[in-house]
mmCIF file of C-alpha atoms in Angstrom:
data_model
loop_
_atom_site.group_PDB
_atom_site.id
_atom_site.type_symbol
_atom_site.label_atom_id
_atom_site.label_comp_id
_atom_site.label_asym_id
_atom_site.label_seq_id
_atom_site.Cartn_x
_atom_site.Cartn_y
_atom_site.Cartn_z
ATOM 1 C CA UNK O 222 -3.336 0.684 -42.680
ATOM 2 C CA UNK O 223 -5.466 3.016 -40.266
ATOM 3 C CA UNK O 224 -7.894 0.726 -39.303
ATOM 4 C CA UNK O 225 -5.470 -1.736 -38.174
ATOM 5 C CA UNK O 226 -3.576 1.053 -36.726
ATOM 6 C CA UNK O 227 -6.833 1.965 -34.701
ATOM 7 C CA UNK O 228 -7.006 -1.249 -33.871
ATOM 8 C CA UNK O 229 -3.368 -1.280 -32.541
ATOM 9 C CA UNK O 230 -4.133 2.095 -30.179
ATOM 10 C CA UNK O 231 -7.484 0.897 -29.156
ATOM 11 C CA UNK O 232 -5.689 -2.505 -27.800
ATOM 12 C CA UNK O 233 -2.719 -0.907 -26.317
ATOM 13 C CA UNK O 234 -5.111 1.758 -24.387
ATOM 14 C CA UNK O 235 -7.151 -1.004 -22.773
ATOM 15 C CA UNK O 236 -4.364 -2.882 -21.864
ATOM 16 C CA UNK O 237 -3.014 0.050 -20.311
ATOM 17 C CA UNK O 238 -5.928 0.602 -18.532
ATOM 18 C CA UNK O 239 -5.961 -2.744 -17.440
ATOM 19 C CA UNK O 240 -2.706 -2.549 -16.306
ATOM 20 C CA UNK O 241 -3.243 1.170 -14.053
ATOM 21 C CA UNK O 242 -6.497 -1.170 -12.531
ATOM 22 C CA UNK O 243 -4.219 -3.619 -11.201
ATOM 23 C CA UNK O 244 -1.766 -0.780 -10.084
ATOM 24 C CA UNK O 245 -4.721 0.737 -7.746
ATOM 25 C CA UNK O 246 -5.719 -2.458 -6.894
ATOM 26 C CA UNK O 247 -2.141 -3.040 -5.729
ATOM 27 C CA UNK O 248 -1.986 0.088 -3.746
ATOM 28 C CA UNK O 249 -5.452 -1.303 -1.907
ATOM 29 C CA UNK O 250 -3.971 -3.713 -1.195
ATOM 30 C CA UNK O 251 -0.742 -2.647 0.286
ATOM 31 C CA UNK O 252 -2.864 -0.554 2.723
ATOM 32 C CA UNK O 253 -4.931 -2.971 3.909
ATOM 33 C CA UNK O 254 -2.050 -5.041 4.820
ATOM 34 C CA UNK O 255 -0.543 -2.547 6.888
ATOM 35 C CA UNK O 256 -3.656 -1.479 8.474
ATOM 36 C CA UNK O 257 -4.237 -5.354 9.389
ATOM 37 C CA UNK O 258 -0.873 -5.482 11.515
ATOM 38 C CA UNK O 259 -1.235 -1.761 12.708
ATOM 39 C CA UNK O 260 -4.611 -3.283 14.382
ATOM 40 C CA UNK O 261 -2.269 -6.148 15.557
ATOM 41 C CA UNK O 262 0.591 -3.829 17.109
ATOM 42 C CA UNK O 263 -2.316 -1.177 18.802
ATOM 43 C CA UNK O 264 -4.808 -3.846 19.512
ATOM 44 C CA UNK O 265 -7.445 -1.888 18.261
ATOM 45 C CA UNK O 266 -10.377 -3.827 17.049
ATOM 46 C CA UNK O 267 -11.812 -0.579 15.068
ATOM 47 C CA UNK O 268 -9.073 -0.864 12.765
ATOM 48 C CA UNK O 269 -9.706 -4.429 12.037
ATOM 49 C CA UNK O 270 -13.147 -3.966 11.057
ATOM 50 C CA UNK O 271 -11.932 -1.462 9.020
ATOM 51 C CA UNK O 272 -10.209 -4.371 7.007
ATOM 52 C CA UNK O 273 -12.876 -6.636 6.462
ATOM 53 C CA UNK O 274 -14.618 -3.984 5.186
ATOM 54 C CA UNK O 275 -11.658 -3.061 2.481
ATOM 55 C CA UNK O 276 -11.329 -6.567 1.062
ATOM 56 C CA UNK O 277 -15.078 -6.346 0.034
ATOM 57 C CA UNK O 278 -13.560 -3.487 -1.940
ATOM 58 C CA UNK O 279 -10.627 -5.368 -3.410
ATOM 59 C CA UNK O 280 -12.762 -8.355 -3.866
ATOM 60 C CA UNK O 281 -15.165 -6.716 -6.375
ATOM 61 C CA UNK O 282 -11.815 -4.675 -8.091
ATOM 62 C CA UNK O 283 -10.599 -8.033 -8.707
ATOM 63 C CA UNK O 284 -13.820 -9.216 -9.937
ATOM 64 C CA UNK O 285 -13.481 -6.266 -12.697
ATOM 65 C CA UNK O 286 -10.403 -6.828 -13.743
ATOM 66 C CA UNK O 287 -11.165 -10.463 -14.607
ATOM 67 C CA UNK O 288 -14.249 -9.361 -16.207
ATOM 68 C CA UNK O 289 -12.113 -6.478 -18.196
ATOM 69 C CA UNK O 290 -9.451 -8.208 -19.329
ATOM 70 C CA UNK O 291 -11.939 -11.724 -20.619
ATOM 71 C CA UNK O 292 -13.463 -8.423 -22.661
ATOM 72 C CA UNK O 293 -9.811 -7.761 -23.869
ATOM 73 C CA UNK O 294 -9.500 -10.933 -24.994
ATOM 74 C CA UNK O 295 -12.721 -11.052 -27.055
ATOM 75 C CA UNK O 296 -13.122 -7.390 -28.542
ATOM 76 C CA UNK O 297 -9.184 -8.161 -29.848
ATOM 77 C CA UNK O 298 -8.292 -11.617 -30.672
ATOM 78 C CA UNK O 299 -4.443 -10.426 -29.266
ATOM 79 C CA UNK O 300 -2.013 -12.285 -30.815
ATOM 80 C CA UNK O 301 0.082 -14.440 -27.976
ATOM 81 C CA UNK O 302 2.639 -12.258 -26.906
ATOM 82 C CA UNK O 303 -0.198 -9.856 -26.153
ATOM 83 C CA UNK O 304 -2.588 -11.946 -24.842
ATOM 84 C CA UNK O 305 -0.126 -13.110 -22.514
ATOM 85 C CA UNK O 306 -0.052 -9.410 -20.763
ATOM 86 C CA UNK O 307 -3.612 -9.550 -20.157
ATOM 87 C CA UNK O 308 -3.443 -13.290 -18.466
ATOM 88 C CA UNK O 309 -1.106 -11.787 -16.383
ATOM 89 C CA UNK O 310 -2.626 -8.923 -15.681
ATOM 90 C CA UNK O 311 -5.543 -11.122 -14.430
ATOM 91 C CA UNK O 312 -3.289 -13.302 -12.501
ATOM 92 C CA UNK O 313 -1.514 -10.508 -10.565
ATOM 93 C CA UNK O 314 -4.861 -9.625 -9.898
ATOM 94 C CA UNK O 315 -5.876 -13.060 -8.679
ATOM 95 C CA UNK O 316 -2.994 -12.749 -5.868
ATOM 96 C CA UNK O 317 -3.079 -9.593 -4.802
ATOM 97 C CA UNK O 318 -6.978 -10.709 -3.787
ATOM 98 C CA UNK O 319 -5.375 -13.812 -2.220
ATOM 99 C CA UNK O 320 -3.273 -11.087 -0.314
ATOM 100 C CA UNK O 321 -5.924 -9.144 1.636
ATOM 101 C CA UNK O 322 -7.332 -12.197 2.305
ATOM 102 C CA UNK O 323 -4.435 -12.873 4.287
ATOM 103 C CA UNK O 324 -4.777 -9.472 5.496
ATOM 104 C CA UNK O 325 -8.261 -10.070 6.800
ATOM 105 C CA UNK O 326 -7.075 -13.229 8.533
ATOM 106 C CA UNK O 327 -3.956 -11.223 10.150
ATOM 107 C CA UNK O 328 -6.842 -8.853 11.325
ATOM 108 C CA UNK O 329 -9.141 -11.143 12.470
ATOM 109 C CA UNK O 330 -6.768 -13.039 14.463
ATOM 110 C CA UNK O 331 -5.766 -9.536 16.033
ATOM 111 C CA UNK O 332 -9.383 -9.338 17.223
ATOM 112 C CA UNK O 333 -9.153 -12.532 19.014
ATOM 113 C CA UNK O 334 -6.093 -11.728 20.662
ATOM 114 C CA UNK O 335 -7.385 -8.146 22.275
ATOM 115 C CA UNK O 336 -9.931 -10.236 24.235
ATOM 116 C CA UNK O 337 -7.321 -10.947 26.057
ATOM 117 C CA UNK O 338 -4.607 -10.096 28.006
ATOM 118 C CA UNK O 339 -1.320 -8.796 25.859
ATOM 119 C CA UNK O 340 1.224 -11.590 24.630
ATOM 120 C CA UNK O 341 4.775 -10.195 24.566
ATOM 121 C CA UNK O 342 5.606 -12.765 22.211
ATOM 122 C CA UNK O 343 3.459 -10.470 19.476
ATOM 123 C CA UNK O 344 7.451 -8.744 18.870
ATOM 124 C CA UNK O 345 8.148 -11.756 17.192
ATOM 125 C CA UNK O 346 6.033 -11.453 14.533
ATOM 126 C CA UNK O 347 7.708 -7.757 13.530
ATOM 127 C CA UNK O 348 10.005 -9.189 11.421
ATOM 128 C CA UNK O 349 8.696 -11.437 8.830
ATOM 129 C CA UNK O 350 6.127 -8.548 8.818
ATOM 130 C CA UNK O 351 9.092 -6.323 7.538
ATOM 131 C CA UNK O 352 10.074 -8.673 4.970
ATOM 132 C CA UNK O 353 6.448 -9.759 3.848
ATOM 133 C CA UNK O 354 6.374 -6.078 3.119
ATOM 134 C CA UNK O 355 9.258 -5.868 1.468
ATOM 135 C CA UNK O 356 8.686 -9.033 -0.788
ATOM 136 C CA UNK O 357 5.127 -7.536 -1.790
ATOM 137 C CA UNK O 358 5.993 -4.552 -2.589
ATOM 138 C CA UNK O 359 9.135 -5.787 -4.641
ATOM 139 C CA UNK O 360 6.815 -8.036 -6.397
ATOM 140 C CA UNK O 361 4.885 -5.021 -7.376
ATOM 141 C CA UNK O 362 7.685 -3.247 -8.770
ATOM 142 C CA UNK O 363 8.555 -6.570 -11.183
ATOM 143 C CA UNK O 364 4.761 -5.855 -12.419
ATOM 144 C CA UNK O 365 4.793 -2.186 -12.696
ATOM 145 C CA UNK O 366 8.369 -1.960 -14.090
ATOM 146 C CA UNK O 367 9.234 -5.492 -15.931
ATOM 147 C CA UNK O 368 12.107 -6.253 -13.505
ATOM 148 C CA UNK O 369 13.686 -9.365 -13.783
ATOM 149 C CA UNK O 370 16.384 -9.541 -11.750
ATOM 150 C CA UNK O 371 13.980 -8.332 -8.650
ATOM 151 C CA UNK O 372 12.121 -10.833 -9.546
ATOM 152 C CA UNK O 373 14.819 -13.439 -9.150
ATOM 153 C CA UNK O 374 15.852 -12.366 -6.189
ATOM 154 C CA UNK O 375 12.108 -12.158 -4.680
ATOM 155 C CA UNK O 376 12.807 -16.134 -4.457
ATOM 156 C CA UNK O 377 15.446 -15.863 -2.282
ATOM 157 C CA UNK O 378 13.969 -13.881 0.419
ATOM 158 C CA UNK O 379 10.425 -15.660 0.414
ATOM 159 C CA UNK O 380 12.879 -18.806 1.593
ATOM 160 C CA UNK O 381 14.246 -16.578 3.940
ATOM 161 C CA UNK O 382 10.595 -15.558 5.164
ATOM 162 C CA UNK O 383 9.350 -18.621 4.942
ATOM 163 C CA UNK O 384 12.442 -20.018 7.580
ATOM 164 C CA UNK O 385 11.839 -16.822 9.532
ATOM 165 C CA UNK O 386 8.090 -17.766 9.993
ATOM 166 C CA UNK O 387 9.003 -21.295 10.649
ATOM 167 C CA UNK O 388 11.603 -20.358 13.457
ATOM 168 C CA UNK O 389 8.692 -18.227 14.900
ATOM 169 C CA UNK O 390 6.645 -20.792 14.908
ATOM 170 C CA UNK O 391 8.653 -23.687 16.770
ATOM 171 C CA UNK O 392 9.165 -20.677 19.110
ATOM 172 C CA UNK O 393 5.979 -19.866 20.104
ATOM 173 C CA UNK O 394 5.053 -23.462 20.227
ATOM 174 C CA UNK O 395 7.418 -23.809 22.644
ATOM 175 C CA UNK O 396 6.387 -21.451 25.000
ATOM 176 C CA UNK O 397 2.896 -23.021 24.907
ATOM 177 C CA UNK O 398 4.038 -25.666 26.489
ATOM 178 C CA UNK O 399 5.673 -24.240 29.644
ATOM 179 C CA UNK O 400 2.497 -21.676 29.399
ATOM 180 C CA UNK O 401 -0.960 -23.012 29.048
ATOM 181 C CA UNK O 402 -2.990 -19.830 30.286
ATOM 182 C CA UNK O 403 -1.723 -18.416 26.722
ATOM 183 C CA UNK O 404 -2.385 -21.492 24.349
ATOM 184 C CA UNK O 405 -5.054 -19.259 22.567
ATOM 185 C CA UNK O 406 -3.157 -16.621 22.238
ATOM 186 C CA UNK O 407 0.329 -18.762 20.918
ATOM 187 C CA UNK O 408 -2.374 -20.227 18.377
ATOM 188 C CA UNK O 409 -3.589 -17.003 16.855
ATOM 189 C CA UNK O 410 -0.035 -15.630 16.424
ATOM 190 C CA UNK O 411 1.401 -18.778 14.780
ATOM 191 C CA UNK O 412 -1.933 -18.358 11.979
ATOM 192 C CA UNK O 413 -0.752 -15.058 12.377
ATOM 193 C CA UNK O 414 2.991 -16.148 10.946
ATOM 194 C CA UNK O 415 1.397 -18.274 8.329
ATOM 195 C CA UNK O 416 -0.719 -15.415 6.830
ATOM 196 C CA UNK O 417 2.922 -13.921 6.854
ATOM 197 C CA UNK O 418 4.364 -16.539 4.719
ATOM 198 C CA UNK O 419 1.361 -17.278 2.447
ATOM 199 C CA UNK O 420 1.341 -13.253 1.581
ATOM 200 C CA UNK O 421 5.092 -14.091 0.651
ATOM 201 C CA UNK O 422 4.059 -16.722 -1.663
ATOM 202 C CA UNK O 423 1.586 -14.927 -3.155
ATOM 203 C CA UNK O 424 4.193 -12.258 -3.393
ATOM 204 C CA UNK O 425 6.470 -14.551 -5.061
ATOM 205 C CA UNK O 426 3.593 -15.521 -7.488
ATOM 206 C CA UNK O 427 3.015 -12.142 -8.670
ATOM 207 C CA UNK O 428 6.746 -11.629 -9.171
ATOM 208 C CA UNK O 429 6.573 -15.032 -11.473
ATOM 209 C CA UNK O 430 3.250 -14.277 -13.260
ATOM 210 C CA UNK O 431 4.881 -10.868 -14.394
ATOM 211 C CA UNK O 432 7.356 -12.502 -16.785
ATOM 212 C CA UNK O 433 4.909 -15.558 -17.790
ATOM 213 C CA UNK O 434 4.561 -12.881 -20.458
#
Protein backbone atom coordinates (compact mmCIF):
# COMPACT_ATOMS: atom_id res chain seq x y z
CA UNK A 1 0.00 0.00 0.00
CA UNK A 2 1.74 3.51 -0.66
CA UNK A 3 0.44 5.27 2.04
CA UNK A 4 1.58 2.84 4.49
CA UNK A 5 4.70 2.63 2.57
CA UNK A 6 5.05 6.53 3.08
CA UNK A 7 4.39 5.99 6.29
CA UNK A 8 7.20 3.34 6.60
CA UNK A 9 9.97 5.98 4.88
CA UNK A 10 8.68 8.91 6.74
CA UNK A 11 9.33 6.81 10.18
CA UNK A 12 12.55 5.31 9.22
CA UNK A 13 13.91 8.97 8.06
CA UNK A 14 13.13 10.50 11.44
CA UNK A 15 14.49 7.85 13.25
CA UNK A 16 17.49 8.19 11.31
CA UNK A 17 17.67 11.58 11.97
CA UNK A 18 17.24 10.99 15.42
CA UNK A 19 19.80 8.67 15.47
CA UNK A 20 22.72 11.17 13.37
CA UNK A 21 21.44 13.85 16.46
CA UNK A 22 22.66 11.63 19.02
CA UNK A 23 25.82 10.82 16.84
CA UNK A 24 26.79 14.76 16.94
CA UNK A 25 25.75 14.96 20.23
CA UNK A 26 28.19 12.13 20.95
CA UNK A 27 31.02 13.74 19.16
CA UNK A 28 30.24 17.02 21.60
CA UNK A 29 30.61 15.26 23.90
CA UNK A 30 33.75 13.37 23.37
CA UNK A 31 35.43 16.81 22.93
CA UNK A 32 34.43 18.30 25.81
CA UNK A 33 35.76 15.51 27.77
CA UNK A 34 39.07 15.79 26.45
CA UNK A 35 39.21 19.43 26.59
CA UNK A 36 38.17 19.08 30.46
CA UNK A 37 41.43 16.95 31.26
CA UNK A 38 43.61 18.89 28.64
CA UNK A 39 42.69 21.99 31.10
CA UNK A 40 43.67 19.52 33.93
CA UNK A 41 47.17 18.36 32.38
CA UNK A 42 48.09 22.37 31.17
CA UNK A 43 46.41 23.97 34.08
CA UNK A 44 44.89 26.39 32.03
CA UNK A 45 41.77 27.85 33.42
CA UNK A 46 40.75 29.34 29.78
CA UNK A 47 40.17 25.99 28.65
CA UNK A 48 37.93 25.14 31.47
CA UNK A 49 35.66 27.89 30.93
CA UNK A 50 35.60 26.83 27.65
CA UNK A 51 33.75 23.64 29.04
CA UNK A 52 31.16 25.04 31.01
CA UNK A 53 30.32 26.88 28.26
CA UNK A 54 29.99 23.55 25.86
CA UNK A 55 27.70 21.62 28.19
CA UNK A 56 25.15 24.55 27.87
CA UNK A 57 25.43 23.36 24.28
CA UNK A 58 24.99 19.66 24.92
CA UNK A 59 22.45 20.40 27.51
CA UNK A 60 19.93 22.02 25.11
CA UNK A 61 20.99 19.09 22.18
CA UNK A 62 19.83 16.75 24.69
CA UNK A 63 16.84 18.69 25.44
CA UNK A 64 15.96 18.25 21.51
CA UNK A 65 16.43 15.00 21.19
CA UNK A 66 13.99 14.19 24.01
CA UNK A 67 11.65 16.59 22.58
CA UNK A 68 12.23 14.87 18.90
CA UNK A 69 11.98 11.58 19.60
CA UNK A 70 8.41 12.14 22.29
CA UNK A 71 7.32 13.70 18.58
CA UNK A 72 8.40 10.27 17.06
CA UNK A 73 6.47 8.57 19.25
CA UNK A 74 3.23 10.53 18.67
CA UNK A 75 3.26 11.44 14.81
CA UNK A 76 3.86 7.28 14.46
CA UNK A 77 2.34 5.11 16.99
CA UNK A 78 5.77 2.69 16.25
CA UNK A 79 5.04 -0.60 16.88
CA UNK A 80 7.47 -1.99 19.92
CA UNK A 81 10.39 -3.11 18.29
CA UNK A 82 10.51 0.39 16.84
CA UNK A 83 9.58 2.32 19.52
CA UNK A 84 12.16 0.72 21.42
CA UNK A 85 14.98 2.49 19.04
CA UNK A 86 13.67 5.77 19.80
CA UNK A 87 13.66 5.11 23.85
CA UNK A 88 17.00 4.36 23.32
CA UNK A 89 17.90 6.85 21.31
CA UNK A 90 16.63 9.18 24.12
CA UNK A 91 18.41 7.29 26.73
CA UNK A 92 21.86 7.37 25.05
CA UNK A 93 21.09 10.81 24.93
CA UNK A 94 20.24 11.09 28.61
CA UNK A 95 23.98 9.78 29.41
CA UNK A 96 25.97 11.25 27.19
CA UNK A 97 24.44 14.68 29.03
CA UNK A 98 25.28 12.92 32.33
CA UNK A 99 28.84 12.69 30.67
CA UNK A 100 29.81 16.35 30.18
CA UNK A 101 28.49 16.88 33.30
CA UNK A 102 31.20 14.93 34.56
CA UNK A 103 33.28 16.75 32.22
CA UNK A 104 32.38 20.09 33.71
CA UNK A 105 33.11 18.75 37.18
CA UNK A 106 36.67 17.30 35.91
CA UNK A 107 37.09 21.00 34.69
CA UNK A 108 35.99 22.72 37.46
CA UNK A 109 38.00 20.84 39.84
CA UNK A 110 41.05 21.68 37.45
CA UNK A 111 40.29 25.34 38.21
CA UNK A 112 40.60 24.83 41.83
CA UNK A 113 43.69 23.07 41.62
CA UNK A 114 45.69 25.93 39.41
CA UNK A 115 45.19 28.25 42.43
CA UNK A 116 47.63 26.47 43.67
CA UNK A 117 50.81 25.14 43.60
CA UNK A 118 51.22 21.86 41.11
CA UNK A 119 50.43 18.31 42.70
CA UNK A 120 52.65 15.64 41.11
CA UNK A 121 50.23 13.20 42.13
CA UNK A 122 47.90 14.72 39.02
CA UNK A 123 50.03 11.56 36.83
CA UNK A 124 47.91 9.37 38.58
CA UNK A 125 44.90 10.26 37.24
CA UNK A 126 46.34 9.58 33.38
CA UNK A 127 45.26 6.32 33.38
CA UNK A 128 41.73 5.75 34.22
CA UNK A 129 41.56 8.87 31.95
CA UNK A 130 42.85 6.50 29.10
CA UNK A 131 40.42 3.92 29.81
CA UNK A 132 37.36 6.29 30.57
CA UNK A 133 38.15 7.22 27.02
CA UNK A 134 38.34 4.15 25.76
CA UNK A 135 35.08 2.78 27.48
CA UNK A 136 33.13 5.94 26.05
CA UNK A 137 34.06 5.82 22.98
CA UNK A 138 33.51 1.91 22.76
CA UNK A 139 30.14 2.54 24.09
CA UNK A 140 29.58 4.78 21.19
CA UNK A 141 30.52 2.36 18.70
CA UNK A 142 27.79 -0.37 20.34
CA UNK A 143 25.24 2.67 19.49
CA UNK A 144 26.43 3.68 16.16
CA UNK A 145 27.17 0.11 14.94
CA UNK A 146 24.80 -2.46 17.04
CA UNK A 147 27.82 -4.25 18.60
CA UNK A 148 27.19 -6.70 21.02
CA UNK A 149 30.04 -8.30 21.88
CA UNK A 150 31.76 -4.64 22.56
CA UNK A 151 29.20 -4.16 24.49
CA UNK A 152 29.83 -7.16 26.69
CA UNK A 153 33.07 -6.57 27.08
CA UNK A 154 32.51 -2.67 27.99
CA UNK A 155 31.51 -4.44 31.49
CA UNK A 156 34.61 -5.80 32.05
CA UNK A 157 36.77 -2.85 31.77
CA UNK A 158 34.36 -0.33 33.66
CA UNK A 159 35.28 -2.99 36.73
CA UNK A 160 38.64 -2.57 35.79
CA UNK A 161 38.21 1.39 35.85
CA UNK A 162 36.26 1.43 38.53
CA UNK A 163 39.31 -0.67 40.71
CA UNK A 164 41.77 1.61 38.93
CA UNK A 165 39.94 4.75 40.34
CA UNK A 166 39.56 3.11 43.64
CA UNK A 167 43.39 2.23 43.93
CA UNK A 168 43.91 5.98 43.05
CA UNK A 169 41.95 6.96 45.49
CA UNK A 170 43.29 5.04 48.71
CA UNK A 171 46.52 6.44 47.17
CA UNK A 172 46.05 9.84 47.26
CA UNK A 173 44.33 9.57 50.54
CA UNK A 174 47.25 8.35 51.77
CA UNK A 175 49.50 10.89 50.96
CA UNK A 176 47.12 13.39 52.62
CA UNK A 177 47.92 12.19 55.57
CA UNK A 178 51.74 12.44 55.70
CA UNK A 179 50.97 15.90 53.66
CA UNK A 180 48.50 18.34 54.99
CA UNK A 181 49.69 21.58 53.01
CA UNK A 182 48.04 19.54 49.94
CA UNK A 183 44.69 18.23 51.54
CA UNK A 184 42.83 20.55 49.00
CA UNK A 185 44.50 19.61 46.36
CA UNK A 186 44.35 15.40 47.24
CA UNK A 187 40.48 16.30 47.56
CA UNK A 188 39.92 17.77 44.14
CA UNK A 189 41.84 14.95 42.38
CA UNK A 190 40.05 12.09 44.19
CA UNK A 191 36.38 14.02 42.80
CA UNK A 192 38.53 14.19 40.00
CA UNK A 193 38.81 10.04 39.90
CA UNK A 194 35.17 9.75 40.64
CA UNK A 195 34.05 11.90 37.64
CA UNK A 196 36.41 9.21 35.99
CA UNK A 197 34.44 6.32 37.10
CA UNK A 198 30.91 7.81 36.94
CA UNK A 199 31.75 8.75 33.02
CA UNK A 200 32.54 4.87 32.93
CA UNK A 201 29.21 4.05 34.21
CA UNK A 202 27.52 6.18 32.17
CA UNK A 203 29.62 4.66 29.48
CA UNK A 204 28.55 1.32 30.44
CA UNK A 205 24.87 2.57 30.40
CA UNK A 206 24.94 3.67 26.95
CA UNK A 207 26.56 0.40 25.89
CA UNK A 208 23.38 -1.40 27.76
CA UNK A 209 20.64 1.02 26.57
CA UNK A 210 21.84 0.23 22.89
CA UNK A 211 20.55 -3.35 22.92
CA UNK A 212 17.40 -2.58 25.34
CA UNK A 213 16.15 -2.47 21.75
Amino acid sequence: MPGEAKHISSFDAALYGLKNDVLMMSSLTDRIFQTAFEALLKRDSELCDHVVAEDEEIDILEKQVDQQGVNLLLRFHPVASDMREVVSAMKVSANLERIADQSVTIARRAKHLNNRPAARELALLEPPYRLAVTIFRDSVRTFADGDCELARMLKLKDRELDAVTRDVSEKLVARATVDSELVPSYVDLILVARALERIGDHATNIAEDSFWR
